[in-house]
Every structure is written in structure tokens, then in C-alpha cells.
mmCIF file of C-alpha atoms in Angstrom:
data_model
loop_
_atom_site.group_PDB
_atom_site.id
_atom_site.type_symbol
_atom_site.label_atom_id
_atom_site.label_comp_id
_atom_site.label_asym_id
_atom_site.label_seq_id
_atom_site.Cartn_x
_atom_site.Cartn_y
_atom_site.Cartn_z
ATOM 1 C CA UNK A 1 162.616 121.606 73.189
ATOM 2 C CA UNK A 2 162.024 118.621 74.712
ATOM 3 C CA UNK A 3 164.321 115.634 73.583
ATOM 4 C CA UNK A 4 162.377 112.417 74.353
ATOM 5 C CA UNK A 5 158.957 113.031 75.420
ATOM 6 C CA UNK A 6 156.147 110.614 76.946
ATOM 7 C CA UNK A 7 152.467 110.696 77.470
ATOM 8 C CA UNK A 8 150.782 110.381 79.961
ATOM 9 C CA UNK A 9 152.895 111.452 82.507
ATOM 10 C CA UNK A 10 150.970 109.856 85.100
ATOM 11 C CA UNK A 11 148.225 107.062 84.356
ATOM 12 C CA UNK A 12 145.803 105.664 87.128
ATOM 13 C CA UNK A 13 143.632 102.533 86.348
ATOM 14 C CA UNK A 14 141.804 99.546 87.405
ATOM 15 C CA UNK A 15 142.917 95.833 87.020
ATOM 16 C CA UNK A 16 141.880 94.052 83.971
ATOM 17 C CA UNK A 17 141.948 97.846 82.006
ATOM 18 C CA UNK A 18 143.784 98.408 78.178
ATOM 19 C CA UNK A 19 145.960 101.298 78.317
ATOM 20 C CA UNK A 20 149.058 102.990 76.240
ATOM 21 C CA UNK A 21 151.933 105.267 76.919
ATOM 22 C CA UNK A 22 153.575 107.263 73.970
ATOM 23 C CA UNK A 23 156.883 108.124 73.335
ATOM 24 C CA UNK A 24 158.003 110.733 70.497
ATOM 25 C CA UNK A 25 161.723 111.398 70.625
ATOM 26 C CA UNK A 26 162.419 114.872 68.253
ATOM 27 C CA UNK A 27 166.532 113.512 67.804
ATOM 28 C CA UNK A 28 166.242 111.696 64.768
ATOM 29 C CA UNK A 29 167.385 108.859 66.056
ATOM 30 C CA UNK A 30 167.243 105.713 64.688
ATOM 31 C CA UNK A 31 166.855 103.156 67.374
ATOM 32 C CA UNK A 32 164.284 103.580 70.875
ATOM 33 C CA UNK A 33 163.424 101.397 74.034
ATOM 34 C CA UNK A 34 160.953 100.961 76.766
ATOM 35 C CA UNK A 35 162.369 100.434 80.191
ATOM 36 C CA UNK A 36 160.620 99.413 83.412
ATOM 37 C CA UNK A 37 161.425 100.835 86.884
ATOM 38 C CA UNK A 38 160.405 98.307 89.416
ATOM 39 C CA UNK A 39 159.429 100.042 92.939
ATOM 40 C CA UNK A 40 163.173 99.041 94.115
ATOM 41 C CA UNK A 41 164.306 101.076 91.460
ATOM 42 C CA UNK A 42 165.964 98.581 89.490
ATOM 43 C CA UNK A 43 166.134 99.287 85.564
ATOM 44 C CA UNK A 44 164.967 96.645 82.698
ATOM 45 C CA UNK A 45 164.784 96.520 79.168
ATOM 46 C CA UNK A 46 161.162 95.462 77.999
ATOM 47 C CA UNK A 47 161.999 96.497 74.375
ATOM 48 C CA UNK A 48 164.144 97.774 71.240
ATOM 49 C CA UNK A 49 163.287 99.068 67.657
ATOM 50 C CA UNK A 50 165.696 100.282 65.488
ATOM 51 C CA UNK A 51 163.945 102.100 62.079
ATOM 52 C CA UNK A 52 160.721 100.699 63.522
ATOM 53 C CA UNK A 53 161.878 97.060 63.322
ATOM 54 C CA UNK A 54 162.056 94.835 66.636
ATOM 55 C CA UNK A 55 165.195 94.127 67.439
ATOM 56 C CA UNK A 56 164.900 93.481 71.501
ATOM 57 C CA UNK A 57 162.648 91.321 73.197
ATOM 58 C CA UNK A 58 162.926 91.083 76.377
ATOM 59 C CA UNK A 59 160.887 87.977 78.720
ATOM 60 C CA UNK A 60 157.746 90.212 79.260
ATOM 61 C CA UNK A 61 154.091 89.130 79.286
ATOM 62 C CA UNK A 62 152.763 89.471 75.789
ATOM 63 C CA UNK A 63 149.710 91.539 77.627
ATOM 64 C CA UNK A 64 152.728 94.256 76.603
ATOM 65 C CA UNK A 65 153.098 94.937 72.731
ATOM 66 C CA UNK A 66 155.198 97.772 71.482
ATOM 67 C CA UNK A 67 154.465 99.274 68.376
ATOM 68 C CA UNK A 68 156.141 101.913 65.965
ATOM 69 C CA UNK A 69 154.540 103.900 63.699
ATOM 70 C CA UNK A 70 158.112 105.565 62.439
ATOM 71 C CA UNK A 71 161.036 105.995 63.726
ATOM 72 C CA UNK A 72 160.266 109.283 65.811
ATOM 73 C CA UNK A 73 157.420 107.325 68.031
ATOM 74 C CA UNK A 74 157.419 104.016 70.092
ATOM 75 C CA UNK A 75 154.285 103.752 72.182
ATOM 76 C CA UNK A 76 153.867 100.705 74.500
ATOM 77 C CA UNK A 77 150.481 99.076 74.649
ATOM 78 C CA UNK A 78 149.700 97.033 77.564
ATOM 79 C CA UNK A 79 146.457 94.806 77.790
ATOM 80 C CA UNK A 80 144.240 93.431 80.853
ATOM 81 C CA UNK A 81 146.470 95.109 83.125
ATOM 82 C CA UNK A 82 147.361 93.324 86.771
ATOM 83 C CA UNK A 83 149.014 94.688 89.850
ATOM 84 C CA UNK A 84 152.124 93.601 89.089
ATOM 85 C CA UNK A 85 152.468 96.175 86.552
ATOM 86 C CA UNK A 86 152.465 98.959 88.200
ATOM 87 C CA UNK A 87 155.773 101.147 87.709
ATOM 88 C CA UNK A 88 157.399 103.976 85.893
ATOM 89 C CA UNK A 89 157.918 102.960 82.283
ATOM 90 C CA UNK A 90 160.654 105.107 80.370
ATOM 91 C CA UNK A 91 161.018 105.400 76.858
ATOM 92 C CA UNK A 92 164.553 106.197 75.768
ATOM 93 C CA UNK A 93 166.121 106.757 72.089
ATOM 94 C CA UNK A 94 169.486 106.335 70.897
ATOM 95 C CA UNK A 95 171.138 107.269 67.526
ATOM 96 C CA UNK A 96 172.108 103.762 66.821
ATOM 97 C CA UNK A 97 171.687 100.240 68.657
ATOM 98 C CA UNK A 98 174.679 100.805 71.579
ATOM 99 C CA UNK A 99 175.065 104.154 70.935
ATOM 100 C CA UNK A 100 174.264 106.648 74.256
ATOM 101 C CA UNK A 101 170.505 106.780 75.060
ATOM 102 C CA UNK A 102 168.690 109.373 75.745
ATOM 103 C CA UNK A 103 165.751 108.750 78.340
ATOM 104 C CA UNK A 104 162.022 110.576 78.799
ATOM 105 C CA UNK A 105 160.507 112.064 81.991
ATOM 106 C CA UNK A 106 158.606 108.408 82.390
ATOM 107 C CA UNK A 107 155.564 107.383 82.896
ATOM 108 C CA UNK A 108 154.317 106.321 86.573
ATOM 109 C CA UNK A 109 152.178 103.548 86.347
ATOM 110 C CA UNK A 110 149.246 102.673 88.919
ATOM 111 C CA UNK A 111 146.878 99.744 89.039
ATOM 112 C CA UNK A 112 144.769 99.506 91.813
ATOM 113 C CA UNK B 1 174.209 86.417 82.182
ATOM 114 C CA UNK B 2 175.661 90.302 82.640
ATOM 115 C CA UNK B 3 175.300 91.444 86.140
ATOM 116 C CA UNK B 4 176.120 95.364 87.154
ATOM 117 C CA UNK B 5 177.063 95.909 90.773
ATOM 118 C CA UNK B 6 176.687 99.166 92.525
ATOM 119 C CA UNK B 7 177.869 99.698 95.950
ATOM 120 C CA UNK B 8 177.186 101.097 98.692
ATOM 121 C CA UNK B 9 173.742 101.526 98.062
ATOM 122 C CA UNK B 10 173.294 105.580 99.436
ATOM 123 C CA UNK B 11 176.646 107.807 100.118
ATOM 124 C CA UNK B 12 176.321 111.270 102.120
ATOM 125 C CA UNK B 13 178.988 113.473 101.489
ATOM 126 C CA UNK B 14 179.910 116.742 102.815
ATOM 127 C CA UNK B 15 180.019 119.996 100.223
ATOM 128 C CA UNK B 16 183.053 120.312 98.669
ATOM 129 C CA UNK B 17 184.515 116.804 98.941
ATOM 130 C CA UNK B 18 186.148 114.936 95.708
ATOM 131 C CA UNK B 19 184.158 111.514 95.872
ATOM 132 C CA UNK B 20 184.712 108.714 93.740
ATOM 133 C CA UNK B 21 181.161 106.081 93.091
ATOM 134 C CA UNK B 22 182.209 102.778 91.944
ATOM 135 C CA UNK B 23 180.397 100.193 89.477
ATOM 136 C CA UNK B 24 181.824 96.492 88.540
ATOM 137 C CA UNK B 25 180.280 94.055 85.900
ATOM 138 C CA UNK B 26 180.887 90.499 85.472
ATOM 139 C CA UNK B 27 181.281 90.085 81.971
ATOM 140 C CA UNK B 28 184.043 92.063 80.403
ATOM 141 C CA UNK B 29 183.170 91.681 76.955
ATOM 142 C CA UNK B 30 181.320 95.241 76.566
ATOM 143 C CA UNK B 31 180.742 97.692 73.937
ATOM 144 C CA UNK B 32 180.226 100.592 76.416
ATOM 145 C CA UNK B 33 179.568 101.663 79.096
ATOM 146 C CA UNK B 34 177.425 104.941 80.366
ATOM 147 C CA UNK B 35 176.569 106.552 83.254
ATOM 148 C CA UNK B 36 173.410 108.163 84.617
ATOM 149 C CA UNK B 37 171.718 110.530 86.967
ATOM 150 C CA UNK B 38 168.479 110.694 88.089
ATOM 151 C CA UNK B 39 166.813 113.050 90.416
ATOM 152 C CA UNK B 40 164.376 111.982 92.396
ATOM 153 C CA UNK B 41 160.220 111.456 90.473
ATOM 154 C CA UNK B 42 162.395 112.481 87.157
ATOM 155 C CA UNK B 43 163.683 110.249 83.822
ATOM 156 C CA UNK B 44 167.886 109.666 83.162
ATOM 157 C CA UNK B 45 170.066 112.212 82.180
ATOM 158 C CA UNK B 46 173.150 110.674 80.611
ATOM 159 C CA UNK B 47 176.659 111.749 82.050
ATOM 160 C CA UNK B 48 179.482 109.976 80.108
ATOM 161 C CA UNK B 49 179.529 107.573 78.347
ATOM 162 C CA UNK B 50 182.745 105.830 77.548
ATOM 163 C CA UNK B 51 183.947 103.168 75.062
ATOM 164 C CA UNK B 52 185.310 99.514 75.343
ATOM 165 C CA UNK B 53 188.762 101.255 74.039
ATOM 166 C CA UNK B 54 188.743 103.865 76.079
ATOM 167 C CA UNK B 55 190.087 104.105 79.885
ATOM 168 C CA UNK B 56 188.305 107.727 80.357
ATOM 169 C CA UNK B 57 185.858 110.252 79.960
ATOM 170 C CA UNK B 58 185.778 113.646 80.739
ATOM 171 C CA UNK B 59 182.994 115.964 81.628
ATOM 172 C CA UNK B 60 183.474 119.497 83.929
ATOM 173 C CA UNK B 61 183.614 118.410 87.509
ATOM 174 C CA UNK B 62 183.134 114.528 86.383
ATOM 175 C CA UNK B 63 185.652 111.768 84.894
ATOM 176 C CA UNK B 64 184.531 108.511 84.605
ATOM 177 C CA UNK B 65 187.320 105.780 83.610
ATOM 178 C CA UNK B 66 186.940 102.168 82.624
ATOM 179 C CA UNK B 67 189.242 98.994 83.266
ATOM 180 C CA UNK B 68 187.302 96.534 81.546
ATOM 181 C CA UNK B 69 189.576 93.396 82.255
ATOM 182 C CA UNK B 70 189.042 93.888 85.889
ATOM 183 C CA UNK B 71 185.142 94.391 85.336
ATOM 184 C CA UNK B 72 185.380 97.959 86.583
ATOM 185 C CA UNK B 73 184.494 101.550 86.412
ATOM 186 C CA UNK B 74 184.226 104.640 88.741
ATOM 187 C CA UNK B 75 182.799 108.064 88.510
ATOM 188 C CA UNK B 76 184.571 110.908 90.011
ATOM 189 C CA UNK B 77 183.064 114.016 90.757
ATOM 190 C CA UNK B 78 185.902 117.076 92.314
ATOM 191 C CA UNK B 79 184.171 119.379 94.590
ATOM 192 C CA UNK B 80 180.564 118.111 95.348
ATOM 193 C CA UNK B 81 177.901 120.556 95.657
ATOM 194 C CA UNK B 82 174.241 119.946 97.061
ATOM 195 C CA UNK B 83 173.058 119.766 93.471
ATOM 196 C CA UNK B 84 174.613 117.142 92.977
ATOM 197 C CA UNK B 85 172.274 114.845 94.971
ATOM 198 C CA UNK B 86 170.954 112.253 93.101
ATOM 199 C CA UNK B 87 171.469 108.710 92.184
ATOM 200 C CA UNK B 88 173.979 107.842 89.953
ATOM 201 C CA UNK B 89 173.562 104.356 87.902
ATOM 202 C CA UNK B 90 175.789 103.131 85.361
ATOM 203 C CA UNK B 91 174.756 100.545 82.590
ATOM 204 C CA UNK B 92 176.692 98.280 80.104
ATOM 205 C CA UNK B 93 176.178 97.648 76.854
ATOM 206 C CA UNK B 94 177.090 94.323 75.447
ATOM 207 C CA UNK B 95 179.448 93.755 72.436
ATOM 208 C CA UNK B 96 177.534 92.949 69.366
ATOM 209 C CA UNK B 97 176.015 95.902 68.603
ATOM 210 C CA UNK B 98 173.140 94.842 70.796
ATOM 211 C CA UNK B 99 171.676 97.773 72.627
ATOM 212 C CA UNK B 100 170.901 96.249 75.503
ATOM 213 C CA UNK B 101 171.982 97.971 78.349
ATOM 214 C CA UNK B 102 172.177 96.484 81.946
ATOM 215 C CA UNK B 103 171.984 98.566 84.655
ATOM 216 C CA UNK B 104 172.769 98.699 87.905
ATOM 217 C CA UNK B 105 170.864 99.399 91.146
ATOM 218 C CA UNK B 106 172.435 103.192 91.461
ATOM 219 C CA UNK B 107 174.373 105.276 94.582
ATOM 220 C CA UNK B 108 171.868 107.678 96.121
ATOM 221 C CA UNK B 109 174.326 110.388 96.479
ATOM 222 C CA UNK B 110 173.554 113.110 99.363
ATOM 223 C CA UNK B 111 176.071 116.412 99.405
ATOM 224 C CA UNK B 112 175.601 117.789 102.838
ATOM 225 C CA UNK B 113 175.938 121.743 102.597
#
């Protein structure tokens, strides 16, 4: 069974495009993130709920907005996307806030 | 501002060699700290974590330990086999309860066979 798991796996789309990635962690874990992979690799927190209530905000464009239906899903929503945004886009979980996370496959996104 | 420093950058190893990765911080006032792998096009699998009051953490060939005055931690891994290619990143969570984990840039680990 898959732990944390995120759809789509890959997304392709065009500048100025809405799109969303899903994350659905089966742990029962309280608290879950969104991460961006920058094409150097480097790691960064976008976001953090814990029992669907914010709790990190990181300094991203607002074109991003996470929401969470319960506590099992965290999908990312990201509006009149640019070139800059392309990346892979993991969606972790964690029992509790600081607790060890737990990270999906990720999500590769394109804009061309 | 928390900074996580991982060098060198890429390591290639022959099989079989004990090899020790090595990650320093600048703050020292951390909750935890955890370390990762990731294989190439896939997500993070987490390898140990280990807490501010703790100097180690033990997992089969790996044992990760912690000196958090210094800013420091290292991974060791006893008789590296090709599977073992991947890169390793390690991340630390500030005190506070605050989730936020910073990460560092990873060692691209290569075990020769």
C-alpha cells in the first residue's frame, strides 16, 4: 500500500494555465507539506497543515494556494502558471509537526 | 536564518568500503534532525532520524550520530554496495515544534562494483 501518494505524476502545460496536484497520505497522520525541488535539486518548504489548519507559510507567490479537505489530503493549487514554476513538487506527511516525514513519489512539473 | 551544508557535492566509492557523508548546520538550536535518500526521478525515503538529545541512531548497515553544539552530523554506512547509490540529504528541524525542515543540497553517492 502506498504510504503518501500524489497525482498526477507527471503534468505538462502551457504558461498562464490553472492546474492542481493531489496528495492523499493513508498514515493517519496529522500534519502534511508541499515541497519544491528546484532543477538544482535543492529542497523548500512551500507549505504545512496540521488537522487541516495552516500552520506554514512559506514566501511563495499566492498564484499557489494549498487546500485541505481533511487531514488524509493536501492538494496544491497553482494559478496562471509561469516558467518559473516548473519543478517536482512533493507532498510529504508527518504524524505530528517535527515528527519524521514521510515523502510521495512527486510530481514533475513542466511549463512550456 | 538556518543554513544546512552538505559536502562534497558527489562521492564515488568502491563496493565494500565503510564511508562516512557529513552534514553541518549553523544554528544549533534543533529539534531533529533526519536523513534522506533519494534515487534518482523518485520521492524521499527517510533513513534515521535522530533527536536533539540523542548523539545516535541506528539502522542495519547505517548509524547516523549528532553533535549539535558543533553544528554537526554524519551518516555512516559499513560495507557499501551498488544499491546504495543515491543521494543522501539530511534536513533539520527547528526547536519549537515547528515542522519546518531545512534541507541540504545532498551527496550523490556512487558505489563502484
Amino acid at each position: 500500500d502506498t504510504a503518501v501518494s500524489q497525482t498526477p505524476k507527471y503534468l505538462v502545460t502551457q504558461m498562464g494555465n490553472d492546474k492542481s496536484i493531489k496528495c492523499e497520505q493513508n498514515l493517519g497522520h496529522d500534519t502534511m507539506y508541499w515541497y519544491k525541488q528546484d532543477s538544482k535539486k535543492f529542497l523548500k518548504i512551500m507549505f504545512s497543515y496540521n488537522n487541516k489548519e495552516l500552520i506554514i507559510n512559506e514566501t511563495v507567490p499566492n498564484r499557489f494556494s494549498p487546500k485541505s479537505p481533511d487531514k488524509a489530503h493536501l492538494n496544491l493549487h497553482i494559478n496562471s502558471l509561469e516558467l518559473g514554476d516548473s519543478a517536482v513538487y512533493f507532498c510529504a506527511s508527518s504524524q505530528y509537526p517535527a515528527y519524521e516525514q514521510y515523502f510521495g513519489p512527486g510530481t514533475r512539473l513542466t511549463v512550456t | 536564518k538556518q543554513e544546512v551544508t552538505q559536502i562534497p557535492a558527489a562521492l564515488s566509492v568502491p563496493e565494500g568500503e565503510n564511508l562516512v557523508l557529513n552534514c553541518s548546520f549553523t544554528d544549533s538550536a534543533i529539534y531533529n534532525l533526519q536523513w534522506f535518500r533519494q534515487d534518482p526521478g523518485k520521492g524521499l525515503t527517510s533513513l534515521l532520524l535522530i533527536q536533539s538529545s540523542q548523539r545516535e541512531q541506528t539502522s542495519g548497515r547505517l548509524n547516523a550520530s549528532l553533535d549539535k553544539s558543533s553544528g554537526r552530523s554524519t551518516l555512516y554506512i559499513a560495507a557499501s554496495q551498488p544499491g546504495d547509490s543515491a543521494t543522501y540529504l539530511c534536513a533539520v528541524s527547528p526547536t519549537g515544534a515547528n515542522s519546518k525542515l531545512t534541507f541540504g543540497k545532498g551527496i550523490t553517492l556512487s558505489v563502484r562494483p
